[in-house]
């Protein structure tokens, strides 16, 4: 609970700081690098955790505490503020208050639809650690002559996802950033992502599960960094930290949807849950595609502002 609370304070501010010091052109490259580093760190962390957790737990926590302290000191003493906005003509922040900032964000209809659509879309990925993990646990699988429990197959799917993200990101990141019409990889990635996770959630064939995990991961690599740049383009400069804080509802909402699917399975048939999984993913992707003209219109405005500045 404490981690979630302090992450809720830190994360929106950190994301807003990143937006403040990058232009619309730079964000595409920046988010590609961040996306790759985040997934690489998860892979390294998972490997270290697997090795140390059962036999050297105290060393694991000691290393974790030391790294956290080091990051705190680097942030405190080495990172300097370089962005000083011109607030002349803007309302006094103390008079306006944080609540009014959030009210202004909720009035931004385009951004709220963006948050809802991303919540629906990313619920597909949230199913992997919840609904899909629980469903696979009840089955045994055989791949060629290798016998696997459902838990082992699930672990292999997660490992496949991590490895593919780390290595495919290196192959595709430069090519994606060079594409001028970023709408093409974005929409293609959405389609692959929905099809991949949709079939993973509704299938029990191990070969299809492995292939579809690759498809879903490829889709994620294509659209996720571009999605982050769109998020940055939609956030208006004076209220960026408030925009980023509201966007955190998408993550919590996607977890809530995946948890709701688990409950639904217990009171209804599996095909109803499968249908809802597909519908939420498709609806989220369609809403994002419908928002693209509005996103590009706002992006053009910010690009013009960056050139003037």
PDB file of N, CA and C in Angstrom, residues 223-287:
ATOM      1  N   UNK A 223       3.292  -0.610 -31.111  1.00  0.00           N
ATOM      2  CA  UNK A 223       2.417   0.514 -30.764  1.00  0.00           C
ATOM      3  C   UNK A 223       2.730   1.181 -29.421  1.00  0.00           C
ATOM      4  N   UNK A 224       3.339   0.462 -28.471  1.00  0.00           N
ATOM      5  CA  UNK A 224       3.485   1.001 -27.110  1.00  0.00           C
ATOM      6  C   UNK A 224       4.299   2.301 -27.039  1.00  0.00           C
ATOM      7  N   UNK A 225       5.497   2.393 -27.665  1.00  0.00           N
ATOM      8  CA  UNK A 225       6.233   3.665 -27.591  1.00  0.00           C
ATOM      9  C   UNK A 225       5.487   4.823 -28.253  1.00  0.00           C
ATOM     10  N   UNK A 226       4.799   4.547 -29.375  1.00  0.00           N
ATOM     11  CA  UNK A 226       4.021   5.589 -30.052  1.00  0.00           C
ATOM     12  C   UNK A 226       2.849   6.005 -29.177  1.00  0.00           C
ATOM     13  N   UNK A 227       2.243   5.035 -28.501  1.00  0.00           N
ATOM     14  CA  UNK A 227       1.146   5.322 -27.575  1.00  0.00           C
ATOM     15  C   UNK A 227       1.601   6.304 -26.496  1.00  0.00           C
ATOM     16  N   UNK A 228       2.803   6.111 -25.972  1.00  0.00           N
ATOM     17  CA  UNK A 228       3.327   7.005 -24.939  1.00  0.00           C
ATOM     18  C   UNK A 228       3.545   8.418 -25.478  1.00  0.00           C
ATOM     19  N   UNK A 229       4.003   8.530 -26.729  1.00  0.00           N
ATOM     20  CA  UNK A 229       4.174   9.869 -27.307  1.00  0.00           C
ATOM     21  C   UNK A 229       2.825  10.554 -27.485  1.00  0.00           C
ATOM     22  N   UNK A 230       1.792   9.784 -27.841  1.00  0.00           N
ATOM     23  CA  UNK A 230       0.446  10.357 -27.964  1.00  0.00           C
ATOM     24  C   UNK A 230      -0.042  10.870 -26.611  1.00  0.00           C
ATOM     25  N   UNK A 231       0.250  10.119 -25.570  1.00  0.00           N
ATOM     26  CA  UNK A 231      -0.122  10.553 -24.220  1.00  0.00           C
ATOM     27  C   UNK A 231       0.533  11.890 -23.890  1.00  0.00           C
ATOM     28  N   UNK A 232       1.808  12.010 -24.234  1.00  0.00           N
ATOM     29  CA  UNK A 232       2.513  13.262 -23.996  1.00  0.00           C
ATOM     30  C   UNK A 232       1.964  14.409 -24.823  1.00  0.00           C
ATOM     31  N   UNK A 233       1.546  14.111 -26.053  1.00  0.00           N
ATOM     32  CA  UNK A 233       0.995  15.153 -26.924  1.00  0.00           C
ATOM     33  C   UNK A 233      -0.351  15.663 -26.425  1.00  0.00           C
ATOM     34  N   UNK A 234      -1.123  14.799 -25.785  1.00  0.00           N
ATOM     35  CA  UNK A 234      -2.449  15.192 -25.304  1.00  0.00           C
ATOM     36  C   UNK A 234      -2.385  16.017 -24.024  1.00  0.00           C
ATOM     37  N   UNK A 235      -1.335  15.815 -23.232  1.00  0.00           N
ATOM     38  CA  UNK A 235      -1.234  16.514 -21.943  1.00  0.00           C
ATOM     39  C   UNK A 235      -0.862  17.977 -22.168  1.00  0.00           C
ATOM     40  N   UNK A 236      -1.716  18.878 -21.740  1.00  0.00           N
ATOM     41  CA  UNK A 236      -1.469  20.309 -21.911  1.00  0.00           C
ATOM     42  C   UNK A 236      -0.403  20.781 -20.924  1.00  0.00           C
ATOM     43  N   UNK A 237       0.468  21.656 -21.380  1.00  0.00           N
ATOM     44  CA  UNK A 237       1.670  22.043 -20.627  1.00  0.00           C
ATOM     45  C   UNK A 237       1.430  22.455 -19.175  1.00  0.00           C
ATOM     46  N   UNK A 238       0.517  23.383 -18.890  1.00  0.00           N
ATOM     47  CA  UNK A 238       0.408  23.844 -17.495  1.00  0.00           C
ATOM     48  C   UNK A 238      -0.074  22.776 -16.516  1.00  0.00           C
ATOM     49  N   UNK A 239      -0.708  21.706 -17.050  1.00  0.00           N
ATOM     50  CA  UNK A 239      -1.348  20.722 -16.167  1.00  0.00           C
ATOM     51  C   UNK A 239      -0.802  19.311 -16.384  1.00  0.00           C
ATOM     52  N   UNK A 240       0.428  19.189 -16.830  1.00  0.00           N
ATOM     53  CA  UNK A 240       0.951  17.882 -17.219  1.00  0.00           C
ATOM     54  C   UNK A 240       0.972  16.881 -16.068  1.00  0.00           C
ATOM     55  N   UNK A 241       1.380  17.304 -14.891  1.00  0.00           N
ATOM     56  CA  UNK A 241       1.418  16.367 -13.762  1.00  0.00           C
ATOM     57  C   UNK A 241       0.015  15.877 -13.417  1.00  0.00           C
ATOM     58  N   UNK A 242      -0.985  16.739 -13.549  1.00  0.00           N
ATOM     59  CA  UNK A 242      -2.375  16.336 -13.296  1.00  0.00           C
ATOM     60  C   UNK A 242      -2.848  15.354 -14.360  1.00  0.00           C
ATOM     61  N   UNK A 243      -2.466  15.596 -15.616  1.00  0.00           N
ATOM     62  CA  UNK A 243      -2.805  14.668 -16.699  1.00  0.00           C
ATOM     63  C   UNK A 243      -2.201  13.293 -16.438  1.00  0.00           C
ATOM     64  N   UNK A 244      -0.933  13.265 -16.036  1.00  0.00           N
ATOM     65  CA  UNK A 244      -0.260  11.992 -15.794  1.00  0.00           C
ATOM     66  C   UNK A 244      -0.878  11.250 -14.608  1.00  0.00           C
ATOM     67  N   UNK A 245      -1.310  12.004 -13.601  1.00  0.00           N
ATOM     68  CA  UNK A 245      -1.949  11.380 -12.436  1.00  0.00           C
ATOM     69  C   UNK A 245      -3.280  10.746 -12.822  1.00  0.00           C
ATOM     70  N   UNK A 246      -4.083  11.448 -13.619  1.00  0.00           N
ATOM     71  CA  UNK A 246      -5.365  10.900 -14.069  1.00  0.00           C
ATOM     72  C   UNK A 246      -5.145   9.680 -14.954  1.00  0.00           C
ATOM     73  N   UNK A 247      -4.069   9.705 -15.745  1.00  0.00           N
ATOM     74  CA  UNK A 247      -3.784   8.573 -16.627  1.00  0.00           C
ATOM     75  C   UNK A 247      -3.510   7.289 -15.852  1.00  0.00           C
ATOM     76  N   UNK A 248      -3.075   7.410 -14.591  1.00  0.00           N
ATOM     77  CA  UNK A 248      -2.816   6.223 -13.774  1.00  0.00           C
ATOM     78  C   UNK A 248      -4.094   5.413 -13.529  1.00  0.00           C
ATOM     79  N   UNK A 249      -5.248   6.055 -13.689  1.00  0.00           N
ATOM     80  CA  UNK A 249      -6.508   5.328 -13.538  1.00  0.00           C
ATOM     81  C   UNK A 249      -6.645   4.232 -14.590  1.00  0.00           C
ATOM     82  N   UNK A 250      -5.995   4.420 -15.739  1.00  0.00           N
ATOM     83  CA  UNK A 250      -6.082   3.421 -16.807  1.00  0.00           C
ATOM     84  C   UNK A 250      -5.493   2.093 -16.354  1.00  0.00           C
ATOM     85  N   UNK A 251      -4.340   2.157 -15.677  1.00  0.00           N
ATOM     86  CA  UNK A 251      -3.696   0.942 -15.182  1.00  0.00           C
ATOM     87  C   UNK A 251      -4.545   0.254 -14.124  1.00  0.00           C
ATOM     88  N   UNK A 252      -5.049   1.043 -13.169  1.00  0.00           N
ATOM     89  CA  UNK A 252      -5.895   0.469 -12.111  1.00  0.00           C
ATOM     90  C   UNK A 252      -7.185  -0.081 -12.699  1.00  0.00           C
ATOM     91  N   UNK A 253      -7.731   0.633 -13.673  1.00  0.00           N
ATOM     92  CA  UNK A 253      -8.974   0.183 -14.298  1.00  0.00           C
ATOM     93  C   UNK A 253      -8.804  -1.112 -15.069  1.00  0.00           C
ATOM     94  N   UNK A 254      -7.655  -1.272 -15.757  1.00  0.00           N
ATOM     95  CA  UNK A 254      -7.406  -2.506 -16.503  1.00  0.00           C
ATOM     96  C   UNK A 254      -7.291  -3.700 -15.562  1.00  0.00           C
ATOM     97  N   UNK A 255      -6.672  -3.489 -14.395  1.00  0.00           N
ATOM     98  CA  UNK A 255      -6.586  -4.551 -13.386  1.00  0.00           C
ATOM     99  C   UNK A 255      -7.973  -4.895 -12.858  1.00  0.00           C
ATOM    100  N   UNK A 256      -8.799  -3.873 -12.652  1.00  0.00           N
ATOM    101  CA  UNK A 256     -10.161  -4.092 -12.164  1.00  0.00           C
ATOM    102  C   UNK A 256     -10.982  -4.896 -13.167  1.00  0.00           C
ATOM    103  N   UNK A 257     -10.817  -4.602 -14.457  1.00  0.00           N
ATOM    104  CA  UNK A 257     -11.538  -5.341 -15.496  1.00  0.00           C
ATOM    105  C   UNK A 257     -11.115  -6.803 -15.499  1.00  0.00           C
ATOM    106  N   UNK A 258      -9.802  -7.056 -15.442  1.00  0.00           N
ATOM    107  CA  UNK A 258      -9.319  -8.443 -15.461  1.00  0.00           C
ATOM    108  C   UNK A 258      -9.771  -9.208 -14.223  1.00  0.00           C
ATOM    109  N   UNK A 259      -9.842  -8.528 -13.082  1.00  0.00           N
ATOM    110  CA  UNK A 259     -10.350  -9.161 -11.860  1.00  0.00           C
ATOM    111  C   UNK A 259     -11.833  -9.463 -11.992  1.00  0.00           C
ATOM    112  N   UNK A 260     -12.568  -8.546 -12.622  1.00  0.00           N
ATOM    113  CA  UNK A 260     -13.997  -8.760 -12.842  1.00  0.00           C
ATOM    114  C   UNK A 260     -14.271  -9.956 -13.731  1.00  0.00           C
ATOM    115  N   UNK A 261     -13.398 -10.188 -14.716  1.00  0.00           N
ATOM    116  CA  UNK A 261     -13.549 -11.351 -15.598  1.00  0.00           C
ATOM    117  C   UNK A 261     -13.421 -12.644 -14.800  1.00  0.00           C
ATOM    118  N   UNK A 262     -12.486 -12.673 -13.840  1.00  0.00           N
ATOM    119  CA  UNK A 262     -12.317 -13.867 -12.998  1.00  0.00           C
ATOM    120  C   UNK A 262     -13.596 -14.144 -12.220  1.00  0.00           C
ATOM    121  N   UNK A 263     -14.183 -13.095 -11.661  1.00  0.00           N
ATOM    122  CA  UNK A 263     -15.440 -13.257 -10.922  1.00  0.00           C
ATOM    123  C   UNK A 263     -16.557 -13.712 -11.857  1.00  0.00           C
ATOM    124  N   UNK A 264     -16.575 -13.176 -13.065  1.00  0.00           N
ATOM    125  CA  UNK A 264     -17.628 -13.520 -14.022  1.00  0.00           C
ATOM    126  C   UNK A 264     -17.575 -14.996 -14.402  1.00  0.00           C
ATOM    127  N   UNK A 265     -16.358 -15.538 -14.495  1.00  0.00           N
ATOM    128  CA  UNK A 265     -16.199 -16.958 -14.828  1.00  0.00           C
ATOM    129  C   UNK A 265     -16.859 -17.835 -13.778  1.00  0.00           C
ATOM    130  N   UNK A 266     -16.801 -17.408 -12.518  1.00  0.00           N
ATOM    131  CA  UNK A 266     -17.360 -18.213 -11.427  1.00  0.00           C
ATOM    132  C   UNK A 266     -18.887 -18.225 -11.420  1.00  0.00           C
ATOM    133  N   UNK A 267     -19.524 -17.260 -12.086  1.00  0.00           N
ATOM    134  CA  UNK A 267     -20.994 -17.194 -12.063  1.00  0.00           C
ATOM    135  C   UNK A 267     -21.620 -17.392 -13.440  1.00  0.00           C
ATOM    136  N   UNK A 268     -20.780 -17.523 -14.476  1.00  0.00           N
ATOM    137  CA  UNK A 268     -21.323 -17.724 -15.826  1.00  0.00           C
ATOM    138  C   UNK A 268     -20.415 -18.675 -16.592  1.00  0.00           C
ATOM    139  N   UNK A 269     -20.694 -18.863 -17.863  1.00  0.00           N
ATOM    140  CA  UNK A 269     -19.905 -19.786 -18.678  1.00  0.00           C
ATOM    141  C   UNK A 269     -18.635 -19.111 -19.194  1.00  0.00           C
ATOM    142  N   UNK A 270     -17.678 -19.941 -19.604  1.00  0.00           N
ATOM    143  CA  UNK A 270     -16.385 -19.426 -20.064  1.00  0.00           C
ATOM    144  C   UNK A 270     -16.523 -18.630 -21.353  1.00  0.00           C
ATOM    145  N   UNK A 271     -17.484 -19.007 -22.213  1.00  0.00           N
ATOM    146  CA  UNK A 271     -17.601 -18.306 -23.491  1.00  0.00           C
ATOM    147  C   UNK A 271     -18.065 -16.857 -23.303  1.00  0.00           C
ATOM    148  N   UNK A 272     -18.837 -16.606 -22.250  1.00  0.00           N
ATOM    149  CA  UNK A 272     -19.260 -15.228 -21.961  1.00  0.00           C
ATOM    150  C   UNK A 272     -18.039 -14.382 -21.591  1.00  0.00           C
ATOM    151  N   UNK A 273     -17.172 -14.934 -20.754  1.00  0.00           N
ATOM    152  CA  UNK A 273     -15.950 -14.224 -20.374  1.00  0.00           C
ATOM    153  C   UNK A 273     -15.049 -14.007 -21.581  1.00  0.00           C
ATOM    154  N   UNK A 274     -14.927 -15.029 -22.430  1.00  0.00           N
ATOM    155  CA  UNK A 274     -14.103 -14.908 -23.634  1.00  0.00           C
ATOM    156  C   UNK A 274     -14.627 -13.814 -24.553  1.00  0.00           C
ATOM    157  N   UNK A 275     -15.952 -13.764 -24.703  1.00  0.00           N
ATOM    158  CA  UNK A 275     -16.567 -12.734 -25.544  1.00  0.00           C
ATOM    159  C   UNK A 275     -16.278 -11.339 -24.997  1.00  0.00           C
ATOM    160  N   UNK A 276     -16.378 -11.176 -23.681  1.00  0.00           N
ATOM    161  CA  UNK A 276     -16.123  -9.871 -23.066  1.00  0.00           C
ATOM    162  C   UNK A 276     -14.659  -9.457 -23.203  1.00  0.00           C
ATOM    163  N   UNK A 277     -13.760 -10.429 -23.110  1.00  0.00           N
ATOM    164  CA  UNK A 277     -12.335 -10.136 -23.285  1.00  0.00           C
ATOM    165  C   UNK A 277     -12.071  -9.581 -24.682  1.00  0.00           C
ATOM    166  N   UNK A 278     -12.643 -10.238 -25.692  1.00  0.00           N
ATOM    167  CA  UNK A 278     -12.493  -9.768 -27.066  1.00  0.00           C
ATOM    168  C   UNK A 278     -13.127  -8.391 -27.252  1.00  0.00           C
ATOM    169  N   UNK A 279     -14.320  -8.204 -26.698  1.00  0.00           N
ATOM    170  CA  UNK A 279     -15.038  -6.938 -26.879  1.00  0.00           C
ATOM    171  C   UNK A 279     -14.293  -5.766 -26.243  1.00  0.00           C
ATOM    172  N   UNK A 280     -13.762  -5.971 -25.036  1.00  0.00           N
ATOM    173  CA  UNK A 280     -13.036  -4.877 -24.380  1.00  0.00           C
ATOM    174  C   UNK A 280     -11.786  -4.496 -25.168  1.00  0.00           C
ATOM    175  N   UNK A 281     -11.065  -5.503 -25.662  1.00  0.00           N
ATOM    176  CA  UNK A 281      -9.861  -5.224 -26.445  1.00  0.00           C
ATOM    177  C   UNK A 281     -10.166  -4.515 -27.753  1.00  0.00           C
ATOM    178  N   UNK A 282     -11.171  -5.013 -28.469  1.00  0.00           N
ATOM    179  CA  UNK A 282     -11.542  -4.406 -29.756  1.00  0.00           C
ATOM    180  C   UNK A 282     -12.064  -2.990 -29.555  1.00  0.00           C
ATOM    181  N   UNK A 283     -12.914  -2.799 -28.546  1.00  0.00           N
ATOM    182  CA  UNK A 283     -13.464  -1.469 -28.280  1.00  0.00           C
ATOM    183  C   UNK A 283     -12.353  -0.476 -27.932  1.00  0.00           C
ATOM    184  N   UNK A 284     -11.399  -0.897 -27.102  1.00  0.00           N
ATOM    185  CA  UNK A 284     -10.283  -0.024 -26.753  1.00  0.00           C
ATOM    186  C   UNK A 284      -9.464   0.370 -27.968  1.00  0.00           C
ATOM    187  N   UNK A 285      -9.177  -0.605 -28.852  1.00  0.00           N
ATOM    188  CA  UNK A 285      -8.391  -0.327 -30.058  1.00  0.00           C
ATOM    189  C   UNK A 285      -9.139   0.597 -31.014  1.00  0.00           C
ATOM    190  N   UNK A 286     -10.435   0.356 -31.193  1.00  0.00           N
ATOM    191  CA  UNK A 286     -11.244   1.186 -32.101  1.00  0.00           C
ATOM    192  C   UNK A 286     -11.317   2.625 -31.594  1.00  0.00           C
ATOM    193  N   UNK A 287     -11.529   2.798 -30.294  1.00  0.00           N
ATOM    194  CA  UNK A 287     -11.592   4.146 -29.726  1.00  0.00           C
ATOM    195  C   UNK A 287     -10.272   4.896 -29.930  1.00  0.00           C
TER     196      UNK A 287
END
